[in-house]
């Protein structure tokens, strides 16, 4: 540059062997905030094939840091324990391209010191690659059964001249194959990787560049960016989130993804779930609030499990509902009965309205925060008029556990403490709604009865959502293909029938079952479902 200062971004190239040498010496490192090695076998092979064919493989982005800007911690590359340069020498940190350089280093360097203690480390077998000299193809070692050394060349020997010569001399390759090995070695030795170097910039400025990269197409997600913003020796966001995810999954059967956790965190701090809002949070603000964020999410999950009987995330109609609930418990430490009733009403309206169908989830989540804020302030934010589910929608719906409406319907049934249709015992909702057991949901009008006796050939007609209830496998076997008129009279005690029906959100007009009125049953149950739902929302 004209003023003599180093360029902010300097485009150049570097040969593969030089990259490997710099990694080996400790001159190229991977920042702690980068994700671990995630490539699969196919991606390793595709990179090697691209270089062998002189195809472009994308540029590397390296940030050169002087002594005062060096990171206090970095990760090994390809699971190899590597040295640190003395403070007086600059270090280049790979901001983008770590999967590629890790692959090349893992495949070609004769690593003697793999590290197995970190979850960031890959399985070293992924770097064991051979080149088929007859087919001109790359193969992983686990794809070959005792590879013929005269046909398959071990790639780790390709770039080291001493090992290359030893391999050729000891394995009896034909003249043609020796020539192929030499040509392949030349291709890799002379392949230039495009490099973009950032220099003369502090770590704070690199953060801005890091975000800019994300906005221009290089695949760095919000999680990567936030890990970079908040990182220090005592706080590793990715590890903290993984710890929270594991805790929720192990203790509560709820598996949350990192993106949702970041959105919830942003909602609690900035009142918005957008990526821009997530990235606007200062590192100190994030770290200082992290403990309360975790507690709020845990309280939201606990409320779902205990108050709403949603025992597993697999039965939650929409995962985004956790955001509104977390926001509620973050700002409302000791809610009163009215507030709890209102937040529950909000949950039911959102679930049955299929709130998060059709996209725009960020805008909807942000709008939810306003509704929850009204609830905290004692306002009536969940009016009955807001409920848009209709009897017609319920009548048309087909049972599918992957459908949010099905999950909403099951949770609504659970609120009534359902009893087994045959023996009248209370259904163990905690067990049924925590194990994702499809066998615990069965037809009221049996499938085979509808098909064989009522000539309903269309599966969707037989598998109507309204034709399902909680039922143990043992009781379902007793019912088998009996008509409702048969099993209600033969298997259910007459004095228990009405209580059992009501507990399962089933119409208590016994003529529907005694006379096998399937369509009338569906209509009556749709009406009953709407009425039950409304009763939970009225006056909240």
Short mmCIF file of C-alpha atoms in Angstrom, two decimals:
data_model
loop_
_atom_site.label_atom_id
_atom_site.label_comp_id
_atom_site.label_asym_id
_atom_site.label_seq_id
_atom_site.Cartn_x
_atom_site.Cartn_y
_atom_site.Cartn_z
CA UNK A 1 0.00 0.00 0.00
CA UNK A 2 1.16 3.56 -0.62
CA UNK A 3 1.47 4.42 3.08
CA UNK A 4 3.65 1.39 3.75
CA UNK A 5 1.19 -0.30 6.12
CA UNK A 6 0.28 -3.95 5.61
CA UNK A 7 -2.89 -4.53 3.65
CA UNK A 8 -6.01 -5.42 5.59
CA UNK A 9 -6.78 -8.19 3.11
CA UNK A 10 -3.97 -9.64 1.02
CA UNK A 11 -4.79 -12.25 -1.63
CA UNK A 12 -2.04 -14.74 -2.38
CA UNK A 13 -1.51 -18.47 -2.79
CA UNK A 14 0.34 -21.14 -0.86
CA UNK A 15 1.31 -24.64 -1.91
CA UNK A 16 -0.14 -27.58 -0.05
CA UNK A 17 3.23 -28.72 1.26
CA UNK A 18 3.96 -25.24 2.62
CA UNK A 19 0.61 -25.19 4.44
CA UNK A 20 1.41 -28.55 6.02
CA UNK A 21 4.85 -27.34 7.08
CA UNK A 22 3.42 -24.18 8.66
CA UNK A 23 0.83 -26.19 10.56
CA UNK A 24 3.52 -28.59 11.75
CA UNK A 25 5.65 -25.71 13.05
CA UNK A 26 2.74 -24.07 14.89
CA UNK A 27 2.58 -21.08 12.52
CA UNK A 28 -1.04 -21.86 11.53
CA UNK A 29 -3.59 -22.53 14.27
CA UNK A 30 -7.33 -22.97 14.62
CA UNK A 31 -9.00 -20.58 17.09
CA UNK A 32 -10.75 -22.13 20.07
CA UNK A 33 -14.04 -20.60 18.97
CA UNK A 34 -14.13 -22.54 15.69
CA UNK A 35 -16.27 -25.66 15.41
CA UNK A 36 -14.70 -29.10 15.52
CA UNK A 37 -13.85 -31.35 12.60
CA UNK A 38 -17.14 -32.41 10.98
CA UNK A 39 -16.25 -33.73 7.54
CA UNK A 40 -17.30 -37.21 6.42
CA UNK A 41 -15.32 -39.69 4.34
CA UNK A 42 -16.89 -38.56 1.07
CA UNK A 43 -15.86 -34.94 1.66
CA UNK A 44 -12.27 -36.02 2.30
CA UNK A 45 -12.20 -37.97 -0.97
CA UNK A 46 -13.82 -35.12 -2.92
CA UNK A 47 -11.16 -32.64 -1.73
CA UNK A 48 -8.34 -34.97 -2.76
CA UNK A 49 -9.95 -35.63 -6.14
CA UNK A 50 -10.37 -31.90 -6.76
CA UNK A 51 -6.70 -31.21 -6.09
CA UNK A 52 -5.61 -34.17 -8.23
CA UNK A 53 -7.69 -32.75 -11.10
CA UNK A 54 -6.49 -29.19 -10.42
CA UNK A 55 -10.01 -28.04 -9.60
CA UNK A 56 -10.51 -24.98 -7.36
CA UNK A 57 -11.23 -25.86 -3.74
CA UNK A 58 -11.97 -22.42 -2.32
CA UNK A 59 -9.75 -19.97 -0.49
CA UNK A 60 -8.48 -20.07 3.07
CA UNK A 61 -8.94 -17.07 5.33
CA UNK A 62 -6.03 -16.54 7.72
CA UNK A 63 -5.69 -13.83 10.36
CA UNK A 64 -2.11 -13.00 11.26
CA UNK A 65 -1.81 -12.01 14.91
CA UNK A 66 1.19 -10.39 16.55
CA UNK A 67 2.17 -11.00 20.16
CA UNK A 68 -0.37 -8.68 21.77
CA UNK A 69 -3.27 -10.09 19.74
CA UNK A 70 -2.47 -13.78 19.99
CA UNK A 71 -5.31 -15.87 21.35
CA UNK A 72 -4.76 -17.41 24.75
CA UNK A 73 -6.04 -20.75 23.53
CA UNK A 74 -6.27 -22.58 20.23
CA UNK A 75 -7.17 -26.09 19.15
CA UNK A 76 -5.08 -28.79 17.59
CA UNK A 77 -5.48 -29.53 13.90
CA UNK A 78 -6.76 -32.93 12.77
CA UNK A 79 -6.37 -34.24 16.31
CA UNK A 80 -2.60 -33.62 16.32
CA UNK A 81 -0.84 -32.01 19.27
CA UNK A 82 1.24 -29.21 17.73
CA UNK A 83 3.85 -26.82 19.15
CA UNK A 84 3.40 -23.13 19.94
CA UNK A 85 5.69 -20.57 18.34
CA UNK A 86 7.70 -18.24 20.58
CA UNK A 87 5.91 -14.96 21.35
CA UNK A 88 8.12 -12.97 19.02
CA UNK A 89 6.78 -14.83 15.97
CA UNK A 90 3.32 -14.09 14.53
CA UNK A 91 0.68 -16.81 14.28
CA UNK A 92 -1.93 -17.19 11.55
CA UNK A 93 -5.37 -18.27 12.76
CA UNK A 94 -7.62 -20.04 10.26
CA UNK A 95 -11.00 -18.27 10.27
CA UNK A 96 -12.36 -20.18 7.31
CA UNK A 97 -11.12 -23.38 5.68
CA UNK A 98 -10.23 -25.38 8.74
CA UNK A 99 -11.97 -28.52 7.42
CA UNK A 100 -9.79 -28.39 4.31
CA UNK A 101 -6.47 -27.73 6.03
CA UNK A 102 -7.27 -30.29 8.74
CA UNK A 103 -7.96 -32.86 6.03
CA UNK A 104 -4.76 -32.16 4.12
CA UNK A 105 -2.67 -32.16 7.28
CA UNK A 106 -4.32 -35.32 8.58
CA UNK A 107 -3.86 -37.20 5.30
CA UNK A 108 -0.27 -36.20 4.48
CA UNK A 109 1.57 -35.52 7.73
CA UNK A 110 3.14 -38.49 9.52
CA UNK A 111 1.43 -37.69 12.80
CA UNK A 112 2.91 -39.47 15.77
CA UNK A 113 1.09 -37.53 18.47
CA UNK A 114 -2.68 -37.73 17.95
CA UNK A 115 -4.69 -36.36 20.84
CA UNK A 116 -7.71 -38.33 21.94
CA UNK A 117 -8.97 -36.40 24.94
CA UNK A 118 -10.98 -33.66 23.22
CA UNK A 119 -14.42 -34.06 21.65
CA UNK A 120 -13.17 -31.77 18.88
CA UNK A 121 -10.81 -34.46 17.59
CA UNK A 122 -11.78 -36.60 14.60
CA UNK A 123 -11.41 -40.35 14.27
CA UNK A 124 -7.93 -40.69 12.81
CA UNK A 125 -9.12 -43.46 10.47
CA UNK A 126 -10.78 -40.82 8.30
CA UNK A 127 -7.30 -39.71 7.20
CA UNK A 128 -6.15 -43.18 6.14
CA UNK A 129 -6.45 -42.95 2.33
CA UNK A 130 -5.09 -44.99 -0.59
CA UNK A 131 -4.87 -44.19 -4.30
CA UNK A 132 -5.94 -46.93 -6.72
CA UNK A 133 -3.31 -46.81 -9.46
CA UNK A 134 -5.42 -48.89 -11.85
CA UNK A 135 -8.72 -47.01 -11.48
CA UNK A 136 -7.21 -43.59 -10.62
CA UNK A 137 -9.49 -43.28 -7.61
CA UNK A 138 -9.05 -42.50 -3.91
CA UNK A 139 -10.30 -44.94 -1.27
CA UNK A 140 -10.40 -44.94 2.50
CA UNK A 141 -8.53 -47.80 4.15
CA UNK A 142 -11.73 -49.16 5.66
CA UNK A 143 -13.10 -49.66 2.13
CA UNK A 144 -10.26 -52.01 1.20
CA UNK A 145 -9.60 -55.51 2.47
CA UNK A 146 -5.81 -55.93 2.68
CA UNK A 147 -4.97 -53.56 -0.19
CA UNK A 148 -2.54 -54.90 -2.80
CA UNK A 149 0.58 -52.78 -2.28
CA UNK A 150 1.43 -52.98 -5.98
CA UNK A 151 -1.91 -51.44 -6.89
CA UNK A 152 -2.83 -49.16 -3.96
CA UNK A 153 -0.52 -46.34 -2.95
CA UNK A 154 -0.65 -45.12 0.67
CA UNK A 155 -1.23 -41.37 0.40
CA UNK A 156 0.64 -40.44 3.57
CA UNK A 157 3.88 -41.17 1.71
CA UNK A 158 3.08 -38.91 -1.24
CA UNK A 159 4.62 -35.57 -0.21
CA UNK A 160 7.57 -36.77 1.84
CA UNK A 161 10.36 -37.56 -0.62
CA UNK A 162 12.14 -39.98 1.70
CA UNK A 163 9.03 -42.04 2.38
CA UNK A 164 7.94 -41.77 -1.26
CA UNK A 165 11.21 -43.24 -2.54
CA UNK A 166 11.16 -45.96 0.12
CA UNK A 167 7.60 -46.91 -0.78
CA UNK A 168 8.37 -47.13 -4.50
CA UNK A 169 11.52 -49.19 -3.92
CA UNK A 170 9.94 -51.67 -1.49
CA UNK A 171 6.54 -52.37 -3.06
CA UNK A 172 7.47 -53.43 -6.59
CA UNK A 173 5.30 -51.02 -8.58
CA UNK A 174 5.27 -51.38 -12.34
CA UNK A 175 6.90 -48.67 -14.43
CA UNK A 176 3.48 -47.30 -15.38
CA UNK A 177 2.39 -47.15 -11.75
CA UNK A 178 5.64 -45.50 -10.68
CA UNK A 179 4.98 -42.83 -13.28
CA UNK A 180 1.43 -42.35 -11.97
CA UNK A 181 2.73 -41.97 -8.42
CA UNK A 182 5.27 -39.38 -9.56
CA UNK A 183 2.61 -37.43 -11.46
CA UNK A 184 0.23 -37.55 -8.50
CA UNK A 185 2.95 -36.33 -6.16
CA UNK A 186 3.76 -33.47 -8.51
CA UNK A 187 0.09 -32.43 -8.68
CA UNK A 188 -0.20 -32.14 -4.91
CA UNK A 189 3.25 -30.60 -4.39
CA UNK A 190 2.54 -27.89 -6.96
CA UNK A 191 -1.10 -27.21 -6.12
CA UNK A 192 -1.59 -23.61 -5.02
CA UNK A 193 -4.28 -22.96 -2.43
CA UNK A 194 -5.70 -19.42 -2.65
CA UNK A 195 -5.13 -17.55 0.61
CA UNK A 196 -6.69 -14.37 1.95
CA UNK A 197 -4.56 -12.97 4.76
CA UNK A 198 -5.82 -10.43 7.28
CA UNK A 199 -3.05 -8.50 8.97
CA UNK A 200 -2.53 -5.38 11.04
CA UNK A 201 -5.93 -5.84 12.67
CA UNK A 202 -6.89 -6.42 16.32
CA UNK A 203 -9.10 -9.27 17.44
CA UNK A 204 -12.04 -6.87 17.78
CA UNK A 205 -11.65 -5.78 14.16
CA UNK A 206 -11.31 -9.39 13.09
CA UNK A 207 -14.70 -9.99 14.69
CA UNK A 208 -16.25 -7.47 12.31
CA UNK A 209 -14.54 -9.14 9.36
CA UNK A 210 -15.72 -12.50 10.65
CA UNK A 211 -19.32 -11.25 10.52
CA UNK A 212 -18.74 -9.76 7.07
CA UNK A 213 -17.59 -13.15 5.81
CA UNK A 214 -20.77 -14.68 7.08
CA UNK A 215 -22.80 -12.08 5.20
CA UNK A 216 -21.01 -12.73 1.92
CA UNK A 217 -21.66 -16.42 1.54
CA UNK A 218 -18.99 -18.29 3.46
CA UNK A 219 -20.77 -20.75 5.72
CA UNK A 220 -20.26 -19.42 9.24
CA UNK A 221 -23.48 -19.48 11.23
CA UNK A 222 -24.71 -17.39 14.13
CA UNK A 223 -23.40 -19.98 16.56
CA UNK A 224 -19.88 -19.58 15.14
CA UNK A 225 -20.11 -15.81 15.36
CA UNK A 226 -21.43 -15.73 18.91
CA UNK A 227 -18.78 -18.21 20.00
CA UNK A 228 -16.22 -15.79 18.60
CA UNK A 229 -17.78 -12.72 20.24
CA UNK A 230 -18.05 -14.22 23.71
CA UNK A 231 -14.93 -16.36 23.84
CA UNK A 232 -12.34 -16.13 26.56
CA UNK A 233 -10.34 -18.62 28.59
CA UNK A 234 -13.09 -19.06 31.17
CA UNK A 235 -16.16 -19.03 28.93
CA UNK A 236 -16.60 -21.25 25.89
CA UNK A 237 -20.11 -20.63 24.57
CA UNK A 238 -20.23 -23.74 22.43
CA UNK A 239 -19.29 -25.90 25.41
CA UNK A 240 -21.75 -24.09 27.68
CA UNK A 241 -24.59 -24.64 25.22
CA UNK A 242 -23.65 -28.29 24.71
CA UNK A 243 -23.70 -28.73 28.48
CA UNK A 244 -27.18 -27.18 28.70
CA UNK A 245 -28.44 -29.27 25.77
CA UNK A 246 -27.17 -32.48 27.39
CA UNK A 247 -28.70 -31.55 30.74
CA UNK A 248 -32.13 -30.85 29.26
CA UNK A 249 -32.09 -33.99 27.16
CA UNK A 250 -30.95 -36.27 29.99
CA UNK A 251 -33.16 -34.84 32.72
CA UNK A 252 -36.22 -33.65 30.82
CA UNK A 253 -36.24 -35.44 27.42
CA UNK A 254 -36.12 -32.09 25.61
CA UNK A 255 -33.47 -31.68 22.92
CA UNK A 256 -32.91 -28.05 21.97
CA UNK A 257 -30.63 -26.93 19.16
CA UNK A 258 -27.99 -24.23 19.61
CA UNK A 259 -29.78 -21.78 17.29
CA UNK A 260 -32.92 -21.84 19.41
CA UNK A 261 -30.90 -21.37 22.59
CA UNK A 262 -29.20 -18.33 21.07
CA UNK A 263 -32.57 -16.93 19.98
CA UNK A 264 -33.97 -17.43 23.47
CA UNK A 265 -30.89 -15.79 24.97
CA UNK A 266 -31.32 -12.80 22.69
CA UNK A 267 -35.03 -12.58 23.50
CA UNK A 268 -34.29 -12.43 27.22
CA UNK A 269 -31.61 -9.76 26.83
CA UNK A 270 -32.67 -7.66 23.82
CA UNK A 271 -36.40 -8.47 23.41
CA UNK A 272 -35.73 -9.80 19.90
CA UNK A 273 -34.74 -13.17 18.43
CA UNK A 274 -33.25 -11.94 15.15
CA UNK A 275 -29.69 -12.82 14.20
CA UNK A 276 -28.84 -9.12 14.21
CA UNK A 277 -30.03 -8.88 17.81
CA UNK A 278 -28.12 -12.01 18.81
CA UNK A 279 -24.91 -10.54 17.42
CA UNK A 280 -25.52 -7.17 19.08
CA UNK A 281 -25.12 -8.61 22.57
CA UNK A 282 -21.82 -7.64 24.15
CA UNK A 283 -19.67 -10.51 25.43
CA UNK A 284 -19.88 -9.35 29.05
CA UNK A 285 -23.66 -8.97 28.89
CA UNK A 286 -24.00 -12.47 27.50
CA UNK A 287 -21.68 -14.05 30.05
CA UNK A 288 -23.22 -12.16 32.97
CA UNK A 289 -26.72 -13.32 32.01
CA UNK A 290 -25.88 -16.89 31.03
CA UNK A 291 -26.73 -18.46 34.40
CA UNK A 292 -30.15 -16.75 34.47
CA UNK A 293 -30.74 -17.70 30.84
CA UNK A 294 -30.16 -21.36 31.68
CA UNK A 295 -32.43 -21.17 34.73
CA UNK A 296 -35.22 -19.57 32.68
CA UNK A 297 -35.04 -22.22 29.97
CA UNK A 298 -35.03 -24.94 32.63
CA UNK A 299 -38.09 -23.39 34.33
CA UNK A 300 -39.87 -23.21 30.97
CA UNK A 301 -39.17 -26.90 30.33
CA UNK A 302 -40.27 -27.79 33.86
CA UNK A 303 -43.53 -25.89 33.35
CA UNK A 304 -44.18 -27.72 30.10
CA UNK A 305 -43.57 -31.04 31.81
CA UNK A 306 -45.48 -30.50 35.05
CA UNK A 307 -48.23 -27.96 34.33
CA UNK A 308 -48.94 -28.86 30.70
CA UNK A 309 -47.93 -32.55 30.89
CA UNK A 310 -45.63 -32.29 27.89
CA UNK A 311 -43.07 -34.83 29.09
CA UNK A 312 -40.86 -34.78 26.02
CA UNK A 313 -39.83 -32.28 23.38
CA UNK A 314 -41.11 -34.76 20.81
CA UNK A 315 -44.67 -33.96 21.89
CA UNK A 316 -44.20 -30.20 22.00
CA UNK A 317 -46.28 -28.72 19.16
CA UNK A 318 -43.60 -26.12 18.34
CA UNK A 319 -40.13 -25.75 19.85
CA UNK A 320 -40.42 -21.96 19.43
CA UNK A 321 -42.97 -21.92 22.27
CA UNK A 322 -40.08 -22.48 24.67
CA UNK A 323 -38.88 -18.98 23.83
CA UNK A 324 -42.05 -17.28 25.04
CA UNK A 325 -42.15 -19.41 28.18
CA UNK A 326 -38.47 -18.73 28.95
CA UNK A 327 -39.10 -15.00 28.48
CA UNK A 328 -41.99 -15.25 30.93
CA UNK A 329 -39.94 -16.95 33.65
CA UNK A 330 -36.89 -14.76 33.07
CA UNK A 331 -38.82 -11.57 33.77
CA UNK A 332 -41.47 -12.99 36.09
CA UNK A 333 -39.65 -14.82 38.90
CA UNK A 334 -42.76 -15.45 41.04
CA UNK A 335 -45.84 -15.40 38.78
CA UNK A 336 -49.26 -15.34 40.42
CA UNK A 337 -52.10 -17.72 39.55
CA UNK A 338 -53.65 -15.33 37.02
CA UNK A 339 -50.36 -14.94 35.15
CA UNK A 340 -49.81 -18.71 35.07
CA UNK A 341 -53.34 -19.26 33.77
CA UNK A 342 -52.76 -16.64 31.09
CA UNK A 343 -49.43 -18.08 29.92
CA UNK A 344 -51.08 -21.50 29.71
CA UNK A 345 -53.91 -20.03 27.65
CA UNK A 346 -51.31 -18.44 25.36
CA UNK A 347 -49.71 -21.86 24.94
CA UNK A 348 -52.99 -23.53 23.92
CA UNK A 349 -54.00 -20.78 21.51
CA UNK A 350 -50.56 -20.79 19.85
CA UNK A 351 -50.54 -24.58 19.58
CA UNK A 352 -54.02 -25.08 18.13
CA UNK A 353 -53.73 -22.03 15.87
CA UNK A 354 -50.66 -23.74 14.34
CA UNK A 355 -48.78 -20.55 15.10
CA UNK A 356 -45.48 -21.46 13.50
CA UNK A 357 -46.69 -23.09 10.31
CA UNK A 358 -45.75 -21.20 7.15
CA UNK A 359 -42.43 -19.60 8.08
CA UNK A 360 -41.57 -16.12 9.41
CA UNK A 361 -40.74 -17.75 12.73
CA UNK A 362 -38.43 -14.95 13.90
CA UNK A 363 -41.11 -12.30 13.43
CA UNK A 364 -43.68 -14.53 15.15
CA UNK A 365 -41.38 -15.22 18.08
CA UNK A 366 -40.74 -11.50 18.49
CA UNK A 367 -44.48 -10.82 18.37
CA UNK A 368 -44.99 -13.48 21.04
CA UNK A 369 -42.66 -11.58 23.35
CA UNK A 370 -45.05 -8.62 23.24
CA UNK A 371 -47.98 -10.88 24.14
CA UNK A 372 -46.05 -12.45 27.00
CA UNK A 373 -45.09 -8.99 28.25
CA UNK A 374 -48.79 -8.09 28.39
CA UNK A 375 -49.46 -11.23 30.41
CA UNK A 376 -46.73 -10.29 32.88
CA UNK A 377 -48.32 -6.85 33.21
CA UNK A 378 -51.68 -8.39 34.02
CA UNK A 379 -53.31 -7.58 30.69
CA UNK A 380 -55.64 -9.99 28.94
CA UNK A 381 -53.42 -10.87 26.00
CA UNK A 382 -54.99 -14.27 25.29
CA UNK A 383 -58.57 -13.58 24.30
CA UNK A 384 -60.88 -16.41 23.31
CA UNK A 385 -61.51 -14.62 20.02
CA UNK A 386 -57.87 -15.29 19.13
CA UNK A 387 -58.56 -19.02 18.85
CA UNK A 388 -58.88 -19.91 15.16
CA UNK A 389 -59.13 -23.70 15.21
CA UNK A 390 -62.49 -24.91 13.91
CA UNK A 391 -64.52 -28.10 13.99
CA UNK A 392 -64.00 -28.40 10.23
CA UNK A 393 -60.21 -28.30 10.58
CA UNK A 394 -60.31 -30.99 13.26
CA UNK A 395 -62.66 -33.15 11.18
CA UNK A 396 -60.26 -33.08 8.22
CA UNK A 397 -57.09 -33.70 10.21
CA UNK A 398 -55.30 -37.06 10.03
CA UNK A 399 -53.36 -38.55 12.94
CA UNK A 400 -49.63 -38.04 12.42
CA UNK A 401 -47.33 -37.61 15.38
CA UNK A 402 -45.09 -35.36 13.28
CA UNK A 403 -47.98 -32.94 12.83
CA UNK A 404 -48.14 -30.15 15.45
CA UNK A 405 -51.93 -30.35 15.56
CA UNK A 406 -51.75 -34.05 16.46
CA UNK A 407 -49.34 -33.28 19.29
CA UNK A 408 -51.57 -30.43 20.49
CA UNK A 409 -54.58 -32.74 20.50
CA UNK A 410 -52.74 -35.40 22.51
CA UNK A 411 -51.62 -32.83 25.09
CA UNK A 412 -55.18 -31.56 25.41
CA UNK A 413 -56.37 -35.11 26.07
CA UNK A 414 -53.65 -35.52 28.68
CA UNK A 415 -55.06 -32.62 30.72
CA UNK A 416 -58.18 -34.70 31.47
CA UNK A 417 -56.26 -37.52 33.18
CA UNK A 418 -57.39 -40.18 30.70
CA UNK A 419 -58.35 -43.66 31.84
CA UNK A 420 -57.83 -46.89 29.95
CA UNK A 421 -60.91 -47.66 27.86
CA UNK A 422 -61.11 -51.25 29.08
CA UNK A 423 -59.93 -51.47 32.68
CA UNK A 424 -60.54 -47.87 33.72
CA UNK A 425 -57.07 -47.44 35.20
CA UNK A 426 -55.39 -44.06 34.93
CA UNK A 427 -53.08 -43.84 31.93
CA UNK A 428 -49.47 -43.16 32.95
CA UNK A 429 -49.14 -39.95 30.97
CA UNK A 430 -45.58 -39.44 32.16
CA UNK A 431 -44.56 -42.75 30.63
CA UNK A 432 -46.59 -42.41 27.43
CA UNK A 433 -45.56 -38.83 26.67
CA UNK A 434 -41.89 -39.27 27.47
CA UNK A 435 -41.06 -42.38 25.44
CA UNK A 436 -42.53 -41.31 22.08
CA UNK A 437 -44.34 -44.64 21.94
CA UNK A 438 -46.66 -44.81 18.95
CA UNK A 439 -48.14 -48.04 20.38
CA UNK A 440 -49.93 -46.13 23.14
CA UNK A 441 -52.29 -44.35 20.74
CA UNK A 442 -55.10 -46.35 19.16
CA UNK A 443 -58.36 -46.06 17.25
CA UNK A 444 -61.68 -45.59 19.02
CA UNK A 445 -63.37 -47.11 15.97
CA UNK A 446 -60.85 -49.89 15.11
CA UNK A 447 -59.07 -49.63 11.78
CA UNK A 448 -59.94 -53.14 10.63
CA UNK A 449 -63.58 -52.67 11.65
CA UNK A 450 -63.87 -49.47 9.59
CA UNK A 451 -62.22 -51.11 6.61
CA UNK A 452 -63.98 -54.47 6.64
CA UNK A 453 -67.39 -53.74 8.15
CA UNK A 454 -67.98 -50.13 7.16
CA UNK A 455 -66.18 -50.38 3.79
CA UNK A 456 -64.03 -47.30 4.39
CA UNK A 457 -61.13 -48.00 2.05
CA UNK A 458 -59.28 -44.70 2.37
CA UNK A 459 -56.67 -44.86 5.12
CA UNK A 460 -56.90 -41.13 5.86
CA UNK A 461 -60.61 -41.55 6.61
CA UNK A 462 -59.88 -44.36 9.05
CA UNK A 463 -56.94 -42.53 10.62
CA UNK A 464 -58.78 -39.33 11.45
CA UNK A 465 -57.16 -37.45 14.30
CA UNK A 466 -60.46 -37.47 16.19
CA UNK A 467 -60.54 -41.28 16.06
CA UNK A 468 -57.52 -41.64 18.35
CA UNK A 469 -57.11 -41.81 22.09
CA UNK A 470 -54.62 -43.03 24.69
CA UNK A 471 -54.88 -46.80 24.97
CA UNK A 472 -52.50 -49.47 26.20
CA UNK A 473 -51.36 -52.17 23.79
CA UNK A 474 -52.91 -54.82 26.04
CA UNK A 475 -56.34 -53.19 25.93
CA UNK A 476 -56.04 -52.56 22.22
CA UNK A 477 -55.45 -56.28 21.68
CA UNK A 478 -58.62 -57.06 23.63
CA UNK A 479 -60.59 -54.66 21.46
CA UNK A 480 -58.96 -56.01 18.29
CA UNK A 481 -61.41 -55.54 15.41
CA UNK A 482 -64.53 -55.36 17.55
CA UNK A 483 -67.05 -52.68 16.79
CA UNK A 484 -67.55 -49.95 19.41
CA UNK A 485 -70.99 -51.41 20.16
CA UNK A 486 -69.40 -54.77 20.98
CA UNK A 487 -66.43 -53.68 23.07
CA UNK A 488 -68.27 -50.96 25.02
CA UNK A 489 -70.91 -53.50 26.07
CA UNK A 490 -68.70 -56.57 26.44
CA UNK A 491 -65.45 -55.20 27.85
CA UNK A 492 -66.27 -51.99 29.75
CA UNK A 493 -68.17 -51.97 33.05
CA UNK A 494 -71.39 -50.06 32.52
CA UNK A 495 -71.00 -47.98 35.68
CA UNK A 496 -67.54 -46.79 34.56
CA UNK A 497 -68.33 -46.07 30.92
CA UNK A 498 -69.28 -42.39 31.17
CA UNK A 499 -66.31 -41.49 33.38
CA UNK A 500 -63.93 -43.30 31.02
CA UNK A 501 -65.37 -41.53 27.98
CA UNK A 502 -65.15 -38.09 29.58
CA UNK A 503 -61.57 -38.66 30.72
CA UNK A 504 -60.55 -39.40 27.12
CA UNK A 505 -62.17 -36.33 25.60
CA UNK A 506 -64.79 -38.62 24.06
CA UNK A 507 -68.46 -37.66 23.68
CA UNK A 508 -70.57 -39.20 26.46
CA UNK A 509 -73.57 -39.93 24.22
CA UNK A 510 -73.44 -43.72 24.44
CA UNK A 511 -75.63 -44.13 21.35
CA UNK A 512 -72.69 -43.04 19.20
CA UNK A 513 -70.86 -46.21 20.23
CA UNK A 514 -73.81 -48.57 20.74
CA UNK A 515 -75.06 -47.76 17.21
CA UNK A 516 -71.58 -47.45 15.62
CA UNK A 517 -72.15 -43.93 14.30
CA UNK A 518 -68.63 -43.11 13.06
CA UNK A 519 -69.30 -39.80 11.28
CA UNK A 520 -71.58 -38.55 14.05
CA UNK A 521 -68.90 -39.53 16.55
CA UNK A 522 -66.29 -37.45 14.69
CA UNK A 523 -68.59 -34.41 14.59
CA UNK A 524 -69.46 -34.67 18.27
CA UNK A 525 -65.84 -35.11 19.27
CA UNK A 526 -64.79 -32.09 17.20
CA UNK A 527 -67.42 -29.98 18.98
CA UNK A 528 -66.33 -31.37 22.38
CA UNK A 529 -62.66 -30.64 21.63
CA UNK A 530 -63.38 -27.01 20.79
CA UNK A 531 -65.53 -26.62 23.91
CA UNK A 532 -62.85 -28.17 26.13
CA UNK A 533 -60.19 -25.95 24.63
CA UNK A 534 -62.35 -22.87 25.10
CA UNK A 535 -62.96 -23.75 28.74
CA UNK A 536 -59.21 -23.66 29.35
CA UNK A 537 -58.92 -20.22 27.81
CA UNK A 538 -62.08 -18.47 29.05
CA UNK A 539 -61.53 -15.90 31.72
CA UNK A 540 -57.76 -16.40 31.72
#
